[in-house]
mmCIF file of C-alpha atoms in Angstrom:
data_model
loop_
_atom_site.group_PDB
_atom_site.id
_atom_site.type_symbol
_atom_site.label_atom_id
_atom_site.label_comp_id
_atom_site.label_asym_id
_atom_site.label_seq_id
_atom_site.Cartn_x
_atom_site.Cartn_y
_atom_site.Cartn_z
ATOM 1 C CA MET A 1 7.723 -74.315 -69.001
ATOM 2 C CA GLU A 2 6.386 -77.485 -68.887
ATOM 3 C CA LYS A 3 8.850 -80.713 -67.582
ATOM 4 C CA ALA A 4 7.822 -83.157 -70.117
ATOM 5 C CA ASN A 5 8.912 -80.975 -73.148
ATOM 6 C CA ARG A 6 12.075 -78.927 -71.347
ATOM 7 C CA GLU A 7 15.631 -80.077 -73.733
ATOM 8 C CA VAL A 8 18.062 -80.488 -72.142
ATOM 9 C CA LEU A 9 20.844 -77.991 -72.117
ATOM 10 C CA LEU A 10 23.650 -79.774 -70.950
ATOM 11 C CA GLN A 11 25.105 -82.649 -68.496
ATOM 12 C CA VAL A 12 26.801 -83.216 -65.765
ATOM 13 C CA LYS A 13 27.143 -86.955 -65.771
ATOM 14 C CA ASP A 14 29.631 -88.711 -62.059
ATOM 15 C CA LEU A 15 31.973 -86.140 -62.838
ATOM 16 C CA GLU A 16 35.152 -86.117 -60.794
ATOM 17 C CA VAL A 17 38.077 -83.490 -60.797
ATOM 18 C CA THR A 18 40.831 -84.434 -58.937
ATOM 19 C CA PHE A 19 44.202 -81.870 -58.212
ATOM 20 C CA GLY A 20 47.275 -83.090 -57.190
ATOM 21 C CA SER A 21 50.441 -85.221 -58.354
ATOM 22 C CA LYS A 22 49.561 -89.026 -58.632
ATOM 23 C CA ARG A 23 50.900 -89.960 -55.186
ATOM 24 C CA LYS A 24 48.894 -87.516 -53.109
ATOM 25 C CA PRO A 25 46.128 -86.876 -54.931
ATOM 26 C CA PHE A 26 42.873 -85.003 -53.498
ATOM 27 C CA VAL A 27 39.457 -85.922 -55.340
ATOM 28 C CA ALA A 28 37.822 -81.987 -55.174
ATOM 29 C CA VAL A 29 34.771 -83.711 -56.445
ATOM 30 C CA LYS A 30 33.134 -86.974 -56.772
ATOM 31 C CA GLY A 31 30.385 -88.184 -58.609
ATOM 32 C CA VAL A 32 28.444 -84.240 -59.686
ATOM 33 C CA SER A 33 25.739 -85.705 -61.540
ATOM 34 C CA PHE A 34 23.244 -82.754 -62.604
ATOM 35 C CA ASP A 35 21.145 -81.401 -65.662
ATOM 36 C CA ILE A 36 21.050 -78.023 -66.588
ATOM 37 C CA TYR A 37 17.524 -77.546 -69.072
ATOM 38 C CA LYS A 38 17.484 -74.592 -71.731
ATOM 39 C CA GLY A 39 16.595 -71.181 -70.449
ATOM 40 C CA GLU A 40 16.237 -71.734 -66.463
ATOM 41 C CA THR A 41 19.086 -70.432 -63.975
ATOM 42 C CA PHE A 42 20.562 -73.496 -62.364
ATOM 43 C CA GLY A 43 21.977 -72.783 -59.141
ATOM 44 C CA LEU A 44 24.870 -74.726 -56.967
ATOM 45 C CA VAL A 45 24.947 -73.242 -53.380
ATOM 46 C CA GLY A 46 27.612 -74.390 -50.406
ATOM 47 C CA GLU A 47 30.628 -73.155 -48.574
ATOM 48 C CA SER A 48 33.511 -72.019 -50.109
ATOM 49 C CA GLY A 49 36.088 -74.610 -50.719
ATOM 50 C CA SER A 50 32.608 -77.225 -51.499
ATOM 51 C CA GLY A 51 33.776 -77.751 -55.079
ATOM 52 C CA LYS A 52 31.471 -74.839 -56.610
ATOM 53 C CA THR A 53 33.770 -73.540 -58.363
ATOM 54 C CA THR A 54 35.882 -76.287 -59.774
ATOM 55 C CA ILE A 55 32.054 -77.619 -61.686
ATOM 56 C CA GLY A 56 32.354 -74.213 -62.889
ATOM 57 C CA ARG A 57 35.813 -74.444 -64.238
ATOM 58 C CA ALA A 58 35.652 -78.171 -65.131
ATOM 59 C CA ILE A 59 32.557 -77.341 -67.259
ATOM 60 C CA ILE A 60 33.886 -74.872 -69.357
ATOM 61 C CA ARG A 61 37.173 -76.664 -70.005
ATOM 62 C CA ILE A 62 40.022 -75.147 -67.699
ATOM 63 C CA ASN A 63 40.033 -77.429 -65.326
ATOM 64 C CA PRO A 64 40.775 -81.252 -66.255
ATOM 65 C CA THR A 65 38.056 -83.510 -65.022
ATOM 66 C CA SER A 66 39.845 -87.167 -63.985
ATOM 67 C CA ASN A 67 36.467 -89.120 -64.807
ATOM 68 C CA GLY A 68 32.579 -88.709 -64.922
ATOM 69 C CA GLU A 69 31.247 -86.888 -68.859
ATOM 70 C CA VAL A 70 30.068 -82.863 -69.074
ATOM 71 C CA ILE A 71 27.173 -83.111 -72.154
ATOM 72 C CA PHE A 72 26.724 -80.027 -74.282
ATOM 73 C CA LYS A 73 23.732 -80.119 -77.002
ATOM 74 C CA GLY A 74 24.439 -83.976 -77.358
ATOM 75 C CA GLU A 75 28.021 -83.695 -77.204
ATOM 76 C CA LYS A 76 30.920 -85.052 -75.114
ATOM 77 C CA ILE A 77 33.220 -82.408 -74.087
ATOM 78 C CA ASN A 78 35.734 -82.486 -71.212
ATOM 79 C CA GLY A 79 38.504 -84.489 -72.571
ATOM 80 C CA LYS A 80 39.957 -84.220 -75.911
ATOM 81 C CA ILE A 81 37.766 -82.572 -78.337
ATOM 82 C CA SER A 82 38.573 -81.422 -81.775
ATOM 83 C CA ARG A 83 39.707 -78.200 -82.485
ATOM 84 C CA GLU A 84 36.401 -77.669 -83.980
ATOM 85 C CA LEU A 85 34.201 -79.034 -80.909
ATOM 86 C CA ASP A 86 36.669 -76.695 -78.833
ATOM 87 C CA LYS A 87 36.440 -73.438 -80.597
ATOM 88 C CA ARG A 88 32.966 -74.498 -80.562
ATOM 89 C CA VAL A 89 31.908 -75.094 -77.120
ATOM 90 C CA THR A 90 34.511 -71.347 -76.947
ATOM 91 C CA GLN A 91 31.926 -69.299 -78.507
ATOM 92 C CA GLN A 92 28.737 -71.093 -77.048
ATOM 93 C CA ILE A 93 29.918 -71.123 -73.216
ATOM 94 C CA GLN A 94 31.217 -68.365 -71.350
ATOM 95 C CA MET A 95 32.226 -67.830 -67.987
ATOM 96 C CA ILE A 96 30.980 -64.376 -65.955
ATOM 97 C CA PHE A 97 33.950 -64.289 -62.581
ATOM 98 C CA GLN A 98 33.643 -63.838 -59.384
ATOM 99 C CA ASP A 99 36.601 -61.240 -58.720
ATOM 100 C CA PRO A 100 36.184 -58.183 -61.328
ATOM 101 C CA MET A 101 39.496 -56.734 -59.759
ATOM 102 C CA ALA A 102 41.133 -60.326 -60.801
ATOM 103 C CA SER A 103 39.268 -60.606 -63.828
ATOM 104 C CA LEU A 104 40.588 -58.009 -66.648
ATOM 105 C CA ASN A 105 43.397 -57.214 -67.701
ATOM 106 C CA GLU A 106 44.973 -53.937 -66.413
ATOM 107 C CA ARG A 107 47.006 -52.993 -68.930
ATOM 108 C CA ALA A 108 45.080 -53.867 -71.790
ATOM 109 C CA LYS A 109 41.305 -51.048 -72.637
ATOM 110 C CA VAL A 110 38.118 -52.432 -72.440
ATOM 111 C CA ASP A 111 37.745 -52.013 -75.938
ATOM 112 C CA TYR A 112 40.306 -55.187 -76.211
ATOM 113 C CA ILE A 113 39.350 -56.308 -73.004
ATOM 114 C CA VAL A 114 35.829 -57.148 -74.349
ATOM 115 C CA SER A 115 36.762 -57.565 -77.929
ATOM 116 C CA GLU A 116 39.158 -60.325 -76.965
ATOM 117 C CA GLY A 117 37.435 -63.661 -78.080
ATOM 118 C CA LEU A 118 36.049 -62.642 -80.848
ATOM 119 C CA MET A 119 39.505 -62.010 -82.589
ATOM 120 C CA ASN A 120 39.973 -65.921 -81.506
ATOM 121 C CA VAL A 121 36.599 -66.626 -83.056
ATOM 122 C CA GLN A 122 35.235 -64.704 -85.882
ATOM 123 C CA LYS A 123 39.306 -63.216 -87.069
ATOM 124 C CA ASN A 124 37.603 -62.214 -90.981
ATOM 125 C CA LEU A 125 36.120 -58.705 -89.019
ATOM 126 C CA THR A 126 37.108 -55.836 -90.048
ATOM 127 C CA GLN A 127 37.900 -53.366 -86.864
ATOM 128 C CA GLU A 128 34.889 -51.324 -87.585
ATOM 129 C CA GLU A 129 32.746 -54.621 -87.590
ATOM 130 C CA ARG A 130 34.177 -55.300 -83.948
ATOM 131 C CA GLU A 131 34.068 -51.994 -82.701
ATOM 132 C CA ALA A 132 30.423 -51.645 -83.697
ATOM 133 C CA LYS A 133 30.399 -55.433 -81.699
ATOM 134 C CA VAL A 134 32.339 -53.873 -78.689
ATOM 135 C CA SER A 135 29.695 -50.682 -78.200
ATOM 136 C CA LYS A 136 26.507 -52.916 -78.397
ATOM 137 C CA ALA A 137 27.910 -55.105 -75.753
ATOM 138 C CA LEU A 138 28.790 -52.115 -73.543
ATOM 139 C CA SER A 139 25.405 -50.626 -73.747
ATOM 140 C CA GLU A 140 23.718 -53.949 -73.251
ATOM 141 C CA VAL A 141 25.478 -53.994 -70.115
ATOM 142 C CA GLY A 142 24.163 -50.106 -69.015
ATOM 143 C CA LEU A 143 27.759 -48.860 -70.518
ATOM 144 C CA LEU A 144 28.515 -46.058 -72.467
ATOM 145 C CA PRO A 145 30.156 -46.509 -75.853
ATOM 146 C CA GLU A 146 33.134 -44.166 -75.531
ATOM 147 C CA PHE A 147 34.376 -46.546 -72.159
ATOM 148 C CA ALA A 148 36.319 -48.323 -74.656
ATOM 149 C CA SER A 149 38.867 -45.990 -74.994
ATOM 150 C CA ARG A 150 39.250 -46.892 -71.030
ATOM 151 C CA PHE A 151 41.663 -48.912 -68.476
ATOM 152 C CA PRO A 152 40.019 -50.985 -66.118
ATOM 153 C CA HIS A 153 41.252 -49.413 -62.771
ATOM 154 C CA GLU A 154 39.660 -46.238 -63.789
ATOM 155 C CA PHE A 155 36.154 -48.252 -63.229
ATOM 156 C CA SER A 156 34.214 -49.139 -59.520
ATOM 157 C CA GLY A 157 34.163 -52.747 -58.952
ATOM 158 C CA GLY A 158 29.617 -52.870 -60.510
ATOM 159 C CA GLN A 159 31.441 -50.674 -63.782
ATOM 160 C CA ARG A 160 33.965 -53.726 -63.822
ATOM 161 C CA GLN A 161 31.813 -56.314 -63.532
ATOM 162 C CA ARG A 162 29.647 -54.905 -66.226
ATOM 163 C CA ILE A 163 32.462 -55.316 -68.164
ATOM 164 C CA GLY A 164 32.533 -59.125 -67.600
ATOM 165 C CA ILE A 165 29.616 -59.366 -68.274
ATOM 166 C CA ALA A 166 29.864 -57.659 -71.682
ATOM 167 C CA ARG A 167 33.295 -59.826 -72.486
ATOM 168 C CA SER A 168 30.618 -62.686 -72.391
ATOM 169 C CA LEU A 169 28.030 -61.618 -74.329
ATOM 170 C CA ILE A 170 29.789 -60.216 -77.415
ATOM 171 C CA MET A 171 30.179 -64.087 -77.700
ATOM 172 C CA GLU A 172 26.328 -64.955 -77.949
ATOM 173 C CA PRO A 173 26.840 -67.441 -75.806
ATOM 174 C CA GLU A 174 23.791 -69.999 -74.889
ATOM 175 C CA PHE A 175 25.119 -70.687 -71.821
ATOM 176 C CA ILE A 176 27.197 -69.083 -68.921
ATOM 177 C CA ILE A 177 28.554 -70.049 -66.141
ATOM 178 C CA ALA A 178 28.532 -66.731 -63.874
ATOM 179 C CA ASP A 179 30.508 -67.513 -60.773
ATOM 180 C CA GLU A 180 29.293 -65.401 -57.663
ATOM 181 C CA PRO A 181 29.392 -62.519 -60.397
ATOM 182 C CA ILE A 182 28.417 -60.223 -57.704
ATOM 183 C CA SER A 183 29.815 -61.021 -54.312
ATOM 184 C CA ALA A 184 32.968 -58.570 -54.442
ATOM 185 C CA LEU A 185 30.592 -55.539 -54.913
ATOM 186 C CA ASP A 186 28.702 -53.461 -52.620
ATOM 187 C CA VAL A 187 25.564 -54.418 -51.901
ATOM 188 C CA SER A 188 23.506 -51.260 -53.792
ATOM 189 C CA ILE A 189 24.958 -52.740 -57.159
ATOM 190 C CA ARG A 190 24.548 -56.136 -56.161
ATOM 191 C CA ALA A 191 20.841 -55.540 -57.192
ATOM 192 C CA GLN A 192 21.736 -54.375 -60.464
ATOM 193 C CA VAL A 193 23.829 -56.461 -61.702
ATOM 194 C CA LEU A 194 20.798 -59.408 -61.206
ATOM 195 C CA ASN A 195 18.737 -57.273 -62.546
ATOM 196 C CA LEU A 196 21.122 -57.085 -65.161
ATOM 197 C CA LEU A 197 21.711 -60.746 -65.235
ATOM 198 C CA SER A 198 17.797 -61.303 -65.682
ATOM 199 C CA ALA A 199 17.142 -58.739 -68.316
ATOM 200 C CA LEU A 200 19.816 -60.422 -70.663
ATOM 201 C CA GLN A 201 18.039 -63.870 -70.555
ATOM 202 C CA LYS A 202 14.639 -62.868 -71.131
ATOM 203 C CA GLU A 203 15.993 -60.850 -74.018
ATOM 204 C CA ARG A 204 18.627 -63.867 -75.389
ATOM 205 C CA GLY A 205 16.271 -66.896 -73.363
ATOM 206 C CA LEU A 206 20.020 -67.464 -72.311
ATOM 207 C CA THR A 207 21.150 -70.565 -70.234
ATOM 208 C CA TYR A 208 22.443 -69.525 -66.389
ATOM 209 C CA LEU A 209 24.714 -72.206 -63.501
ATOM 210 C CA PHE A 210 24.982 -69.679 -60.775
ATOM 211 C CA ILE A 211 27.078 -70.508 -58.295
ATOM 212 C CA ALA A 212 27.554 -68.710 -55.134
ATOM 213 C CA HIS A 213 26.680 -69.092 -51.273
ATOM 214 C CA ASP A 214 24.105 -66.846 -50.534
ATOM 215 C CA LEU A 215 21.104 -68.231 -50.445
ATOM 216 C CA SER A 216 19.033 -65.513 -49.707
ATOM 217 C CA VAL A 217 20.358 -64.016 -53.325
ATOM 218 C CA MET A 218 19.421 -68.258 -55.101
ATOM 219 C CA ARG A 219 15.709 -67.769 -53.788
ATOM 220 C CA PHE A 220 16.015 -64.193 -56.440
ATOM 221 C CA ILE A 221 17.848 -65.456 -58.926
ATOM 222 C CA THR A 222 17.326 -69.268 -59.579
ATOM 223 C CA ASP A 223 14.838 -71.996 -60.978
ATOM 224 C CA ARG A 224 16.254 -75.355 -59.001
ATOM 225 C CA ILE A 225 19.341 -74.922 -57.079
ATOM 226 C CA ALA A 226 22.211 -78.033 -55.993
ATOM 227 C CA VAL A 227 23.447 -77.799 -52.622
ATOM 228 C CA ILE A 228 27.625 -79.191 -51.741
ATOM 229 C CA HIS A 229 29.308 -80.485 -49.852
ATOM 230 C CA LYS A 230 32.991 -81.128 -49.853
ATOM 231 C CA GLY A 231 32.352 -82.647 -53.968
ATOM 232 C CA VAL A 232 29.232 -83.978 -53.349
ATOM 233 C CA ILE A 233 26.007 -83.123 -53.685
ATOM 234 C CA VAL A 234 23.547 -83.517 -51.562
ATOM 235 C CA GLU A 235 20.063 -82.775 -51.577
ATOM 236 C CA LEU A 236 18.442 -81.014 -55.615
ATOM 237 C CA ALA A 237 15.398 -79.448 -55.319
ATOM 238 C CA GLU A 238 12.993 -76.713 -57.224
ATOM 239 C CA THR A 239 14.321 -73.248 -55.389
ATOM 240 C CA GLU A 240 11.012 -73.173 -53.441
ATOM 241 C CA LYS A 241 10.263 -76.703 -52.893
ATOM 242 C CA LEU A 242 14.150 -76.185 -50.677
ATOM 243 C CA PHE A 243 13.643 -73.496 -49.241
ATOM 244 C CA GLU A 244 9.595 -74.787 -47.849
ATOM 245 C CA HIS A 245 11.401 -78.660 -47.427
ATOM 246 C CA PRO A 246 14.459 -78.887 -47.398
ATOM 247 C CA LEU A 247 15.651 -82.092 -46.331
ATOM 248 C CA HIS A 248 19.965 -82.777 -46.077
ATOM 249 C CA PRO A 249 21.201 -81.495 -42.756
ATOM 250 C CA TYR A 250 23.551 -79.342 -44.800
ATOM 251 C CA THR A 251 20.651 -77.990 -46.381
ATOM 252 C CA ARG A 252 19.018 -76.697 -43.476
ATOM 253 C CA ALA A 253 22.398 -75.839 -41.482
ATOM 254 C CA LEU A 254 22.766 -73.420 -45.007
ATOM 255 C CA LEU A 255 19.361 -72.625 -44.296
ATOM 256 C CA SER A 256 19.069 -71.093 -40.392
ATOM 257 C CA ALA A 257 22.083 -68.943 -41.457
ATOM 258 C CA ILE A 258 20.282 -66.082 -43.639
ATOM 259 C CA PRO A 259 19.901 -63.523 -41.383
ATOM 260 C CA MET A 260 16.291 -62.325 -41.517
ATOM 261 C CA PRO A 261 15.690 -58.468 -42.254
ATOM 262 C CA ASP A 262 13.400 -58.400 -38.863
ATOM 263 C CA PRO A 263 15.890 -58.395 -35.288
ATOM 264 C CA ILE A 264 13.301 -60.116 -33.175
ATOM 265 C CA SER A 265 12.776 -62.837 -34.948
ATOM 266 C CA GLU A 266 16.507 -62.496 -35.451
ATOM 267 C CA LYS A 267 17.075 -63.311 -32.083
ATOM 268 C CA GLN A 268 14.598 -65.556 -31.959
ATOM 269 C CA LYS A 269 15.383 -68.264 -34.625
ATOM 270 C CA VAL A 270 17.290 -70.927 -33.897
ATOM 271 C CA LEU A 271 21.143 -71.748 -35.495
ATOM 272 C CA GLU A 272 21.250 -75.526 -37.427
ATOM 273 C CA VAL A 273 25.076 -76.119 -37.228
ATOM 274 C CA TYR A 274 25.934 -79.273 -39.726
ATOM 275 C CA ASP A 275 27.483 -82.550 -38.318
ATOM 276 C CA PRO A 276 28.507 -84.712 -40.396
ATOM 277 C CA SER A 277 29.108 -87.309 -37.777
ATOM 278 C CA CYS A 278 24.954 -87.261 -37.783
ATOM 279 C CA HIS A 279 24.997 -89.839 -40.633
ATOM 280 C CA ASP A 280 25.750 -93.682 -40.207
ATOM 281 C CA TYR A 281 26.983 -94.977 -43.525
ATOM 282 C CA SER A 282 29.506 -97.531 -42.254
ATOM 283 C CA GLU A 283 27.352 -100.271 -43.891
ATOM 284 C CA ASP A 284 24.306 -98.794 -45.406
ATOM 285 C CA LYS A 285 25.784 -96.426 -47.982
ATOM 286 C CA PRO A 286 23.736 -93.907 -48.986
ATOM 287 C CA LYS A 287 22.775 -93.336 -52.775
ATOM 288 C CA TRP A 288 21.843 -90.280 -54.911
ATOM 289 C CA THR A 289 17.565 -91.115 -55.068
ATOM 290 C CA GLU A 290 14.829 -89.193 -56.314
ATOM 291 C CA ILE A 291 12.508 -88.916 -53.506
ATOM 292 C CA GLU A 292 10.230 -87.448 -54.397
ATOM 293 C CA GLU A 293 8.910 -85.672 -58.573
ATOM 294 C CA GLY A 294 12.635 -83.449 -58.904
ATOM 295 C CA HIS A 295 13.490 -83.598 -55.705
ATOM 296 C CA PHE A 296 16.836 -85.562 -55.208
ATOM 297 C CA ILE A 297 18.733 -85.897 -51.572
ATOM 298 C CA MET A 298 21.644 -87.914 -51.494
ATOM 299 C CA ALA A 299 20.710 -91.119 -48.562
ATOM 300 C CA ASN A 300 20.844 -94.009 -47.140
ATOM 301 C CA GLU A 301 17.984 -96.548 -47.156
ATOM 302 C CA LYS A 302 17.331 -95.036 -42.513
ATOM 303 C CA GLU A 303 17.753 -91.558 -43.639
ATOM 304 C CA LEU A 304 15.703 -92.023 -47.361
ATOM 305 C CA ALA A 305 11.787 -93.649 -44.266
ATOM 306 C CA GLU A 306 13.324 -90.520 -42.138
ATOM 307 C CA TYR A 307 12.764 -88.153 -44.954
ATOM 308 C CA ARG A 308 9.948 -89.785 -46.909
ATOM 309 C CA GLU A 309 7.948 -89.596 -43.624
ATOM 310 C CA ARG A 310 8.684 -85.385 -43.155
ATOM 311 C CA LEU A 311 7.297 -85.178 -46.151
ATOM 312 C CA ALA A 312 4.012 -86.439 -45.833
ATOM 313 C CA LYS A 313 3.239 -84.674 -42.770
#
């Protein structure tokens, strides 16, 4: 895809999400900005508690934002919006949740779970039309249409996650937020779900925001990656560039923790541990800078000089 011709589907500008009361506020996400292009898979990676799920939930309007803008197809979708736009956003942006056990209503049959969102948006559907759409959505994720009459507890974790994906697909969205969609699954099932997501993207021209803490999975599925630490994005680059030239110490620490399949290499590798005190931001404050084309980093002037030197080698 030519960089100049890429269409920006979603823009996040200076996003801030705050929890707690006014007297004891906790800022979970601070000044986050990035663009997601139509048709790409954009990765958001960081440790547990770094704020990546909070960003996903803020985009889909589950978490309210305390500052900044979320712009989808040229329209601001955070804060107060019209009912008409809210309905459109609900249909066009969908989320696949992390835990396939907790995200499905145990008391409802699969037929109802998959079509619930559809019934809110297309109220004039006949029962036959709705059932046909459910069968099609289940078939697309590799499940039998007759599963529609069963309950979630009758399925394995991998099958439940496929039901969650079918629930998203039936809305015919353009943009899907996949929040750690494979972390709760067995290793053997993970590849199946990732391959399914890739195949669906090609068929339907979908755009993904893929949230995970596992960088080895990210390399397989994403086009670009943003690395987040304690609510701040510290580095953003194309996936291969990030793996070949990680600049920020936190990114390098994450990459050094990826297990190697070869036991000898695994024994010899040096683990990097990130220590935030390695940054001296007392006077020289960090800012979000494009250090080379498409490669952004949070750094101050002194660090930028070091990083540029490293890239020149």
